[in-house]
Short mmCIF file of C-alpha atoms in Angstrom, two decimals:
data_model
loop_
_atom_site.label_atom_id
_atom_site.label_comp_id
_atom_site.label_asym_id
_atom_site.label_seq_id
_atom_site.Cartn_x
_atom_site.Cartn_y
_atom_site.Cartn_z
CA MET C 1460 29.02 11.18 3.58
CA LYS C 1461 30.83 13.41 1.32
CA ASN C 1462 32.46 12.04 -1.92
CA SER C 1463 30.50 8.91 -1.48
CA SER C 1464 27.73 9.39 -4.70
CA LYS C 1465 28.01 5.48 -5.25
CA LEU C 1466 26.96 4.86 -1.44
CA TYR C 1467 24.11 7.72 -1.72
CA LYS C 1468 22.58 5.67 -4.77
CA GLN C 1469 22.83 2.15 -3.16
CA ILE C 1470 21.31 3.77 -0.32
CA CYS C 1471 18.52 5.14 -2.16
CA ALA C 1472 18.09 1.84 -3.65
CA TYR C 1473 17.73 0.39 -0.18
CA LEU C 1474 15.08 2.92 1.23
CA GLY C 1475 12.85 1.70 -1.66
CA CYS C 1476 13.52 -1.55 -0.48
CA ASP C 1477 12.35 -3.75 2.15
CA LEU C 1478 13.70 -2.04 5.03
CA ASP C 1479 14.34 -5.31 6.84
CA SER C 1480 15.87 -6.90 3.68
CA GLU C 1481 19.59 -7.46 4.15
CA PRO C 1482 21.63 -4.39 3.04
CA CYS C 1483 24.44 -4.50 1.73
CA GLN C 1484 27.31 -4.55 3.92
CA GLN C 1485 28.72 -1.38 3.43
CA ILE C 1486 25.84 0.91 3.92
CA LYS C 1487 25.23 -1.31 7.42
CA ASP C 1488 28.73 -0.50 8.25
CA HIS C 1489 27.98 2.87 6.95
CA LEU C 1490 24.99 3.51 9.39
CA THR C 1491 26.96 2.14 12.44
CA LYS C 1492 29.34 5.19 11.99
CA CYS C 1493 26.83 8.06 10.91
CA PRO C 1494 24.35 9.13 13.53
CA GLY C 1495 22.77 11.47 10.61
CA CYS C 1496 21.97 8.44 8.28
CA LYS C 1497 20.82 6.31 11.16
CA VAL C 1498 18.21 8.68 12.69
CA TYR C 1499 17.17 9.10 9.01
CA ILE C 1500 16.32 5.16 8.57
CA ASP C 1501 14.88 5.13 11.99
CA LYS C 1502 12.29 7.92 11.15
CA ILE C 1503 11.46 6.27 7.83
CA LYS C 1504 11.01 3.19 9.53
CA LYS C 1505 8.71 4.84 12.08
CA THR C 1506 6.66 6.48 9.32
CA VAL C 1507 5.84 3.51 7.52
CA LYS C 1508 5.18 1.32 10.78
CA LEU C 1509 2.34 4.41 11.78
CA TYR C 1510 0.81 4.30 8.24
CA LYS C 1511 0.78 -0.04 8.53
CA ILE C 1512 -0.84 0.20 11.90
CA ALA C 1513 -3.53 3.02 11.20
CA ASP C 1514 -4.03 1.21 7.71
CA ASN C 1515 -4.83 -2.31 9.79
CA CYS C 1516 -8.12 -0.35 11.63
CA ASP C 1517 -10.14 -0.27 8.75
CA ASP C 1518 -12.36 -3.39 7.82
CA ILE C 1519 -15.01 -3.34 5.20
CA PRO C 1520 -18.49 -1.78 6.29
CA LYS C 1521 -20.50 -4.78 6.32
CA ASP C 1522 -23.27 -3.22 4.51
CA ILE C 1523 -20.83 -2.52 1.37
CA CYS C 1524 -20.15 -6.25 1.62
CA ASN C 1525 -24.14 -6.95 2.01
CA LYS C 1526 -24.38 -4.90 -1.41
CA LEU C 1527 -21.55 -6.50 -3.33
CA PHE C 1528 -22.40 -9.91 -2.98
CA VAL C 1529 -26.04 -9.03 -3.88
CA SER C 1530 -24.64 -7.36 -7.03
CA LEU C 1531 -22.35 -10.33 -8.04
CA ASN C 1532 -25.37 -12.39 -7.36
CA ILE C 1533 -23.40 -15.14 -5.18
CA ASP C 1534 -26.02 -15.97 -2.76
CA SER C 1535 -25.44 -16.64 1.09
CA ALA C 1536 -25.19 -20.87 0.62
CA SER C 1537 -21.97 -19.87 -1.56
CA ARG C 1538 -20.92 -17.74 1.24
CA SER C 1539 -21.79 -19.66 4.33
CA GLY C 1540 -18.91 -20.27 6.67
CA LYS C 1541 -15.20 -18.65 5.65
CA GLU C 1542 -15.84 -15.53 6.23
CA SER C 1543 -12.55 -14.42 7.32
CA ASP C 1544 -10.74 -12.39 5.06
CA LYS C 1545 -6.86 -13.60 4.69
CA MET H 406 -9.36 -40.78 7.22
CA GLU H 407 -7.14 -38.36 5.75
CA PRO H 408 -7.50 -34.72 7.01
CA LYS H 409 -9.35 -32.38 4.31
CA THR H 410 -6.63 -30.04 3.02
CA GLN H 411 -7.83 -26.77 2.04
CA PRO H 412 -7.88 -25.74 -1.96
CA THR H 413 -4.71 -23.56 -3.30
CA GLU H 414 -5.53 -19.97 -4.61
CA GLU H 415 -4.73 -21.91 -8.01
CA GLU H 416 -7.53 -24.47 -7.88
CA ILE H 417 -9.77 -22.19 -6.50
CA VAL H 418 -9.40 -19.56 -9.45
CA ALA H 419 -9.27 -22.80 -11.57
CA ARG H 420 -12.51 -23.82 -10.60
CA ALA H 421 -14.03 -19.80 -10.64
CA GLN H 422 -12.85 -19.69 -14.37
CA LYS H 423 -15.38 -22.82 -14.72
CA GLY H 424 -17.95 -20.87 -13.50
CA ASP H 425 -18.01 -22.09 -9.44
CA ARG H 426 -19.92 -19.94 -7.72
CA GLN H 427 -18.52 -21.09 -4.56
CA ALA H 428 -15.05 -20.67 -5.69
CA LEU H 429 -16.00 -16.95 -7.09
CA SER H 430 -17.50 -16.29 -3.46
CA ARG H 431 -14.01 -17.62 -1.69
CA LEU H 432 -12.13 -15.07 -4.11
CA VAL H 433 -14.27 -12.38 -3.37
CA ILE H 434 -14.20 -13.13 0.88
CA ASP H 435 -10.01 -13.40 0.37
CA TYR H 436 -9.87 -10.15 -1.34
CA ARG H 437 -12.69 -7.78 -0.43
CA SER H 438 -10.91 -6.15 2.57
CA ARG H 439 -7.57 -5.68 0.60
CA ILE H 440 -9.21 -3.93 -2.21
CA TYR H 441 -11.58 -1.57 0.32
CA HIS H 442 -8.82 -0.74 2.08
CA LEU H 443 -6.61 0.20 -1.35
CA GLY H 444 -9.75 1.96 -2.97
CA LEU H 445 -9.94 3.83 0.15
CA ARG H 446 -6.31 4.80 0.22
CA LEU H 447 -5.94 5.82 -3.32
CA THR H 448 -8.88 7.76 -3.33
CA GLY H 449 -9.46 8.97 0.35
CA ASN H 450 -13.25 9.00 -0.20
CA GLU H 451 -15.30 6.25 1.04
CA GLN H 452 -18.15 6.11 -1.46
CA ASP H 453 -14.99 6.04 -4.24
CA ALA H 454 -13.52 3.07 -2.00
CA GLU H 455 -17.04 1.15 -2.28
CA ASP H 456 -17.32 1.98 -6.39
CA ILE H 457 -13.66 0.90 -6.88
CA VAL H 458 -14.88 -2.70 -4.78
CA GLN H 459 -17.92 -3.15 -6.26
CA GLU H 460 -16.12 -2.60 -10.50
CA THR H 461 -13.28 -4.82 -9.40
CA PHE H 462 -15.33 -7.83 -8.02
CA LEU H 463 -17.77 -7.16 -11.34
CA ILE H 464 -14.72 -7.35 -13.67
CA MET H 465 -13.18 -10.14 -12.13
CA VAL H 466 -16.31 -11.81 -12.35
CA LYS H 467 -16.97 -11.67 -15.81
CA LYS H 468 -13.29 -11.70 -17.04
CA ILE H 469 -11.65 -14.00 -14.84
CA HIS H 470 -11.70 -16.75 -17.79
CA GLN H 471 -8.92 -14.14 -19.74
CA PHE H 472 -7.03 -14.54 -16.65
CA LYS H 473 -4.25 -16.47 -17.91
CA GLY H 474 -1.54 -17.31 -15.05
CA LYS H 475 0.99 -15.44 -16.32
CA SER H 476 1.14 -13.48 -13.09
CA SER H 477 -0.26 -14.03 -9.63
CA PHE H 478 -3.97 -13.94 -9.25
CA TYR H 479 -3.91 -10.98 -6.71
CA THR H 480 -1.66 -8.95 -9.20
CA TRP H 481 -4.13 -9.11 -11.80
CA LEU H 482 -6.73 -8.28 -9.24
CA TYR H 483 -4.97 -5.58 -8.34
CA ARG H 484 -4.18 -3.85 -11.65
CA ILE H 485 -7.86 -4.03 -11.85
CA ALA H 486 -8.31 -1.96 -8.78
CA VAL H 487 -5.88 0.26 -9.31
CA ASN H 488 -6.63 1.04 -13.10
CA ILE H 489 -10.14 1.83 -11.79
CA GLY H 490 -8.91 3.81 -9.06
CA LEU H 491 -6.61 5.71 -10.99
CA ARG H 492 -9.52 6.66 -13.46
CA LYS H 493 -11.79 7.66 -10.73
CA LEU H 494 -8.63 10.16 -9.66
CA LYS H 495 -7.98 11.46 -13.07
CA SER H 496 -12.18 12.83 -13.18
CA LYS H 497 -11.84 14.44 -9.97
CA PRO H 498 -9.90 17.81 -9.42
CA HIS H 499 -7.43 17.28 -7.36
CA LYS H 500 -7.35 18.32 -3.67
CA TYR H 501 -3.48 19.31 -3.61
CA GLN H 502 -2.11 20.91 -6.53
CA HIS H 503 1.58 21.03 -7.87
CA ILE H 504 3.26 19.04 -4.75
CA SER H 505 6.59 18.77 -5.94
CA ILE H 506 8.47 15.42 -4.68
CA ASP H 507 12.22 15.79 -4.32
CA ASP H 508 14.81 12.99 -3.49
CA PRO H 509 16.11 12.97 -0.05
CA ASP H 510 19.17 15.15 0.15
CA LEU H 511 21.59 12.64 1.47
CA GLU H 512 24.65 14.77 1.02
CA HIS H 513 23.43 16.61 4.06
CA ILE H 514 21.13 13.61 5.98
CA SER H 515 24.12 13.34 8.38
CA SER H 516 24.14 17.36 9.42
CA THR H 517 19.99 17.46 9.57
CA GLU H 518 18.97 14.51 10.81
CA THR H 519 20.11 15.06 14.75
CA ALA H 520 16.42 14.87 16.41
CA VAL H 521 15.55 11.55 17.89
CA TRP H 522 11.88 10.99 16.75
CA PRO H 523 10.29 9.17 20.34
CA THR H 524 8.78 6.21 20.74
CA PHE H 525 5.86 6.61 19.11
CA ASP H 526 2.48 6.01 20.82
CA TYR H 527 1.19 3.99 18.10
CA SER H 528 -2.04 3.67 19.93
CA ARG H 529 -3.03 7.26 18.89
CA VAL H 530 -3.72 5.94 15.33
CA SER H 531 -6.98 4.79 16.32
CA GLN H 532 -8.13 8.30 17.51
CA LYS H 533 -9.86 9.96 14.47
CA GLN H 534 -8.77 13.10 14.59
CA PHE H 535 -5.00 11.62 14.42
CA ARG H 536 -6.53 9.53 11.68
CA LYS H 537 -7.52 12.57 9.73
CA LYS H 538 -3.95 14.09 9.86
CA LEU H 539 -1.97 10.74 8.86
CA ASP H 540 -5.08 10.37 5.95
CA GLN H 541 -4.34 13.78 4.87
CA LEU H 542 -0.70 13.28 4.70
CA ILE H 543 -1.24 10.55 2.03
CA GLU H 544 -3.75 12.39 0.02
CA LYS H 545 -1.05 14.87 -0.57
CA LEU H 546 1.20 12.68 -2.17
CA PRO H 547 0.84 12.75 -5.90
CA GLU H 548 -0.99 9.49 -7.41
CA LYS H 549 2.14 7.96 -8.66
CA TYR H 550 3.50 8.14 -5.25
CA ARG H 551 0.55 7.37 -3.09
CA THR H 552 0.18 4.48 -5.52
CA VAL H 553 3.59 2.45 -4.96
CA PHE H 554 3.67 3.62 -1.08
CA ILE H 555 0.20 2.06 -0.88
CA LEU H 556 1.13 -1.02 -2.91
CA ARG H 557 4.38 -1.55 -1.23
CA ASP H 558 4.36 -0.76 2.32
CA LEU H 559 0.63 -0.66 3.20
CA HIS H 560 -0.12 -3.95 1.28
CA GLU H 561 3.13 -5.83 0.97
CA VAL H 562 2.95 -6.43 -2.56
CA SER H 563 6.79 -6.86 -3.90
CA THR H 564 8.73 -4.56 -5.87
CA GLU H 565 8.47 -6.68 -9.13
CA ASP H 566 4.69 -7.01 -8.78
CA THR H 567 4.34 -3.63 -8.16
CA GLY H 568 5.85 -2.79 -11.34
CA LYS H 569 3.85 -5.22 -12.78
CA ILE H 570 0.68 -3.77 -11.57
CA LEU H 571 1.63 -0.13 -11.92
CA GLN H 572 3.33 -1.18 -15.77
CA ILE H 573 6.43 0.29 -14.54
CA THR H 574 10.06 -0.76 -14.31
CA PRO H 575 11.13 -2.51 -10.51
CA SER H 576 14.03 0.67 -10.42
CA ASN H 577 11.22 2.83 -10.77
CA THR H 578 9.56 1.93 -8.28
CA LYS H 579 11.85 1.96 -6.21
CA ILE H 580 12.78 5.34 -6.88
CA ARG H 581 8.81 6.35 -6.34
CA LEU H 582 8.76 4.65 -3.45
CA MET H 583 11.83 6.09 -1.79
CA ARG H 584 10.42 9.38 -2.72
CA ALA H 585 7.04 8.47 -0.95
CA ARG H 586 8.42 7.69 1.91
CA ASN H 587 11.17 10.51 2.23
CA PHE H 588 7.97 13.01 1.73
CA LEU H 589 5.66 11.12 4.23
CA LYS H 590 8.62 11.34 6.84
CA GLU H 591 9.20 15.15 6.27
CA GLU H 592 5.36 16.03 6.73
CA LEU H 593 4.89 13.69 9.99
CA GLU H 594 8.40 15.24 10.75
CA LYS H 595 6.31 18.98 10.56
CA LEU H 596 3.19 17.53 12.26
CA VAL H 597 5.73 16.26 14.91
CA ALA H 598 6.97 19.60 15.57
CA GLU H 599 4.17 21.84 15.19
CA GLU H 600 1.96 20.12 17.20
CA GLY H 601 3.94 17.64 19.00
CA LEU H 602 1.50 14.59 17.69
CA ILE H 603 3.77 11.50 18.51
#
């Protein structure tokens, strides 16, 4: 990794992008050769995945939802049927 | 008979702008959980998250006629929610003071990143104690990094739209995301080392 400041910048840009997006070939090549960077990227990916899974555990509580519709003055007829979130 | 096609979001928004209550309701149903999550992650507090949901949709109903369609609807709605959330955070004393967020030390990664993490037991995130620890780490992130992490990684908002919501440039968005990810990874690493959590 020494004397490769351009590459560091590219890796930084890569880390700020979608982790599964198509990174430049140079970085891909580097990752196959550099175990340290490979481990680093793997840890970042696992961290993000862990938080994503944790976030999916929450659902908006029913009472908050009911209060919301009451305060917005949307009656039950308007919200009948399709209650699922996207 | 032709099968009835679902209206697009643009059509629903257009109807809502004309005061159609059913269309407004549809938008609330589609976005309520996402706005609640956003509020919860941003503030770390259920009461604040509820307030953010309430205020966001009240503003949506009141101002939807002002939505010009220059950005996507969700960008417009998220911006409202984020602004309410940030205002809330500013009005409260910070739980975690003066946390410095640095860039990853990329020059030394090759020599320092030697310990491979084992396969995570992702089912543990449903355990209350473990969730609490994860939440505490995210709350330690200063808000400008936390907001980007929540939008980009948890809500899968694009870099461009995250920039629009937060009114920062795409490159700033990327830098903040990189620092947030690196910070959380390092904090998680400490947990792994100290408590063998994963």
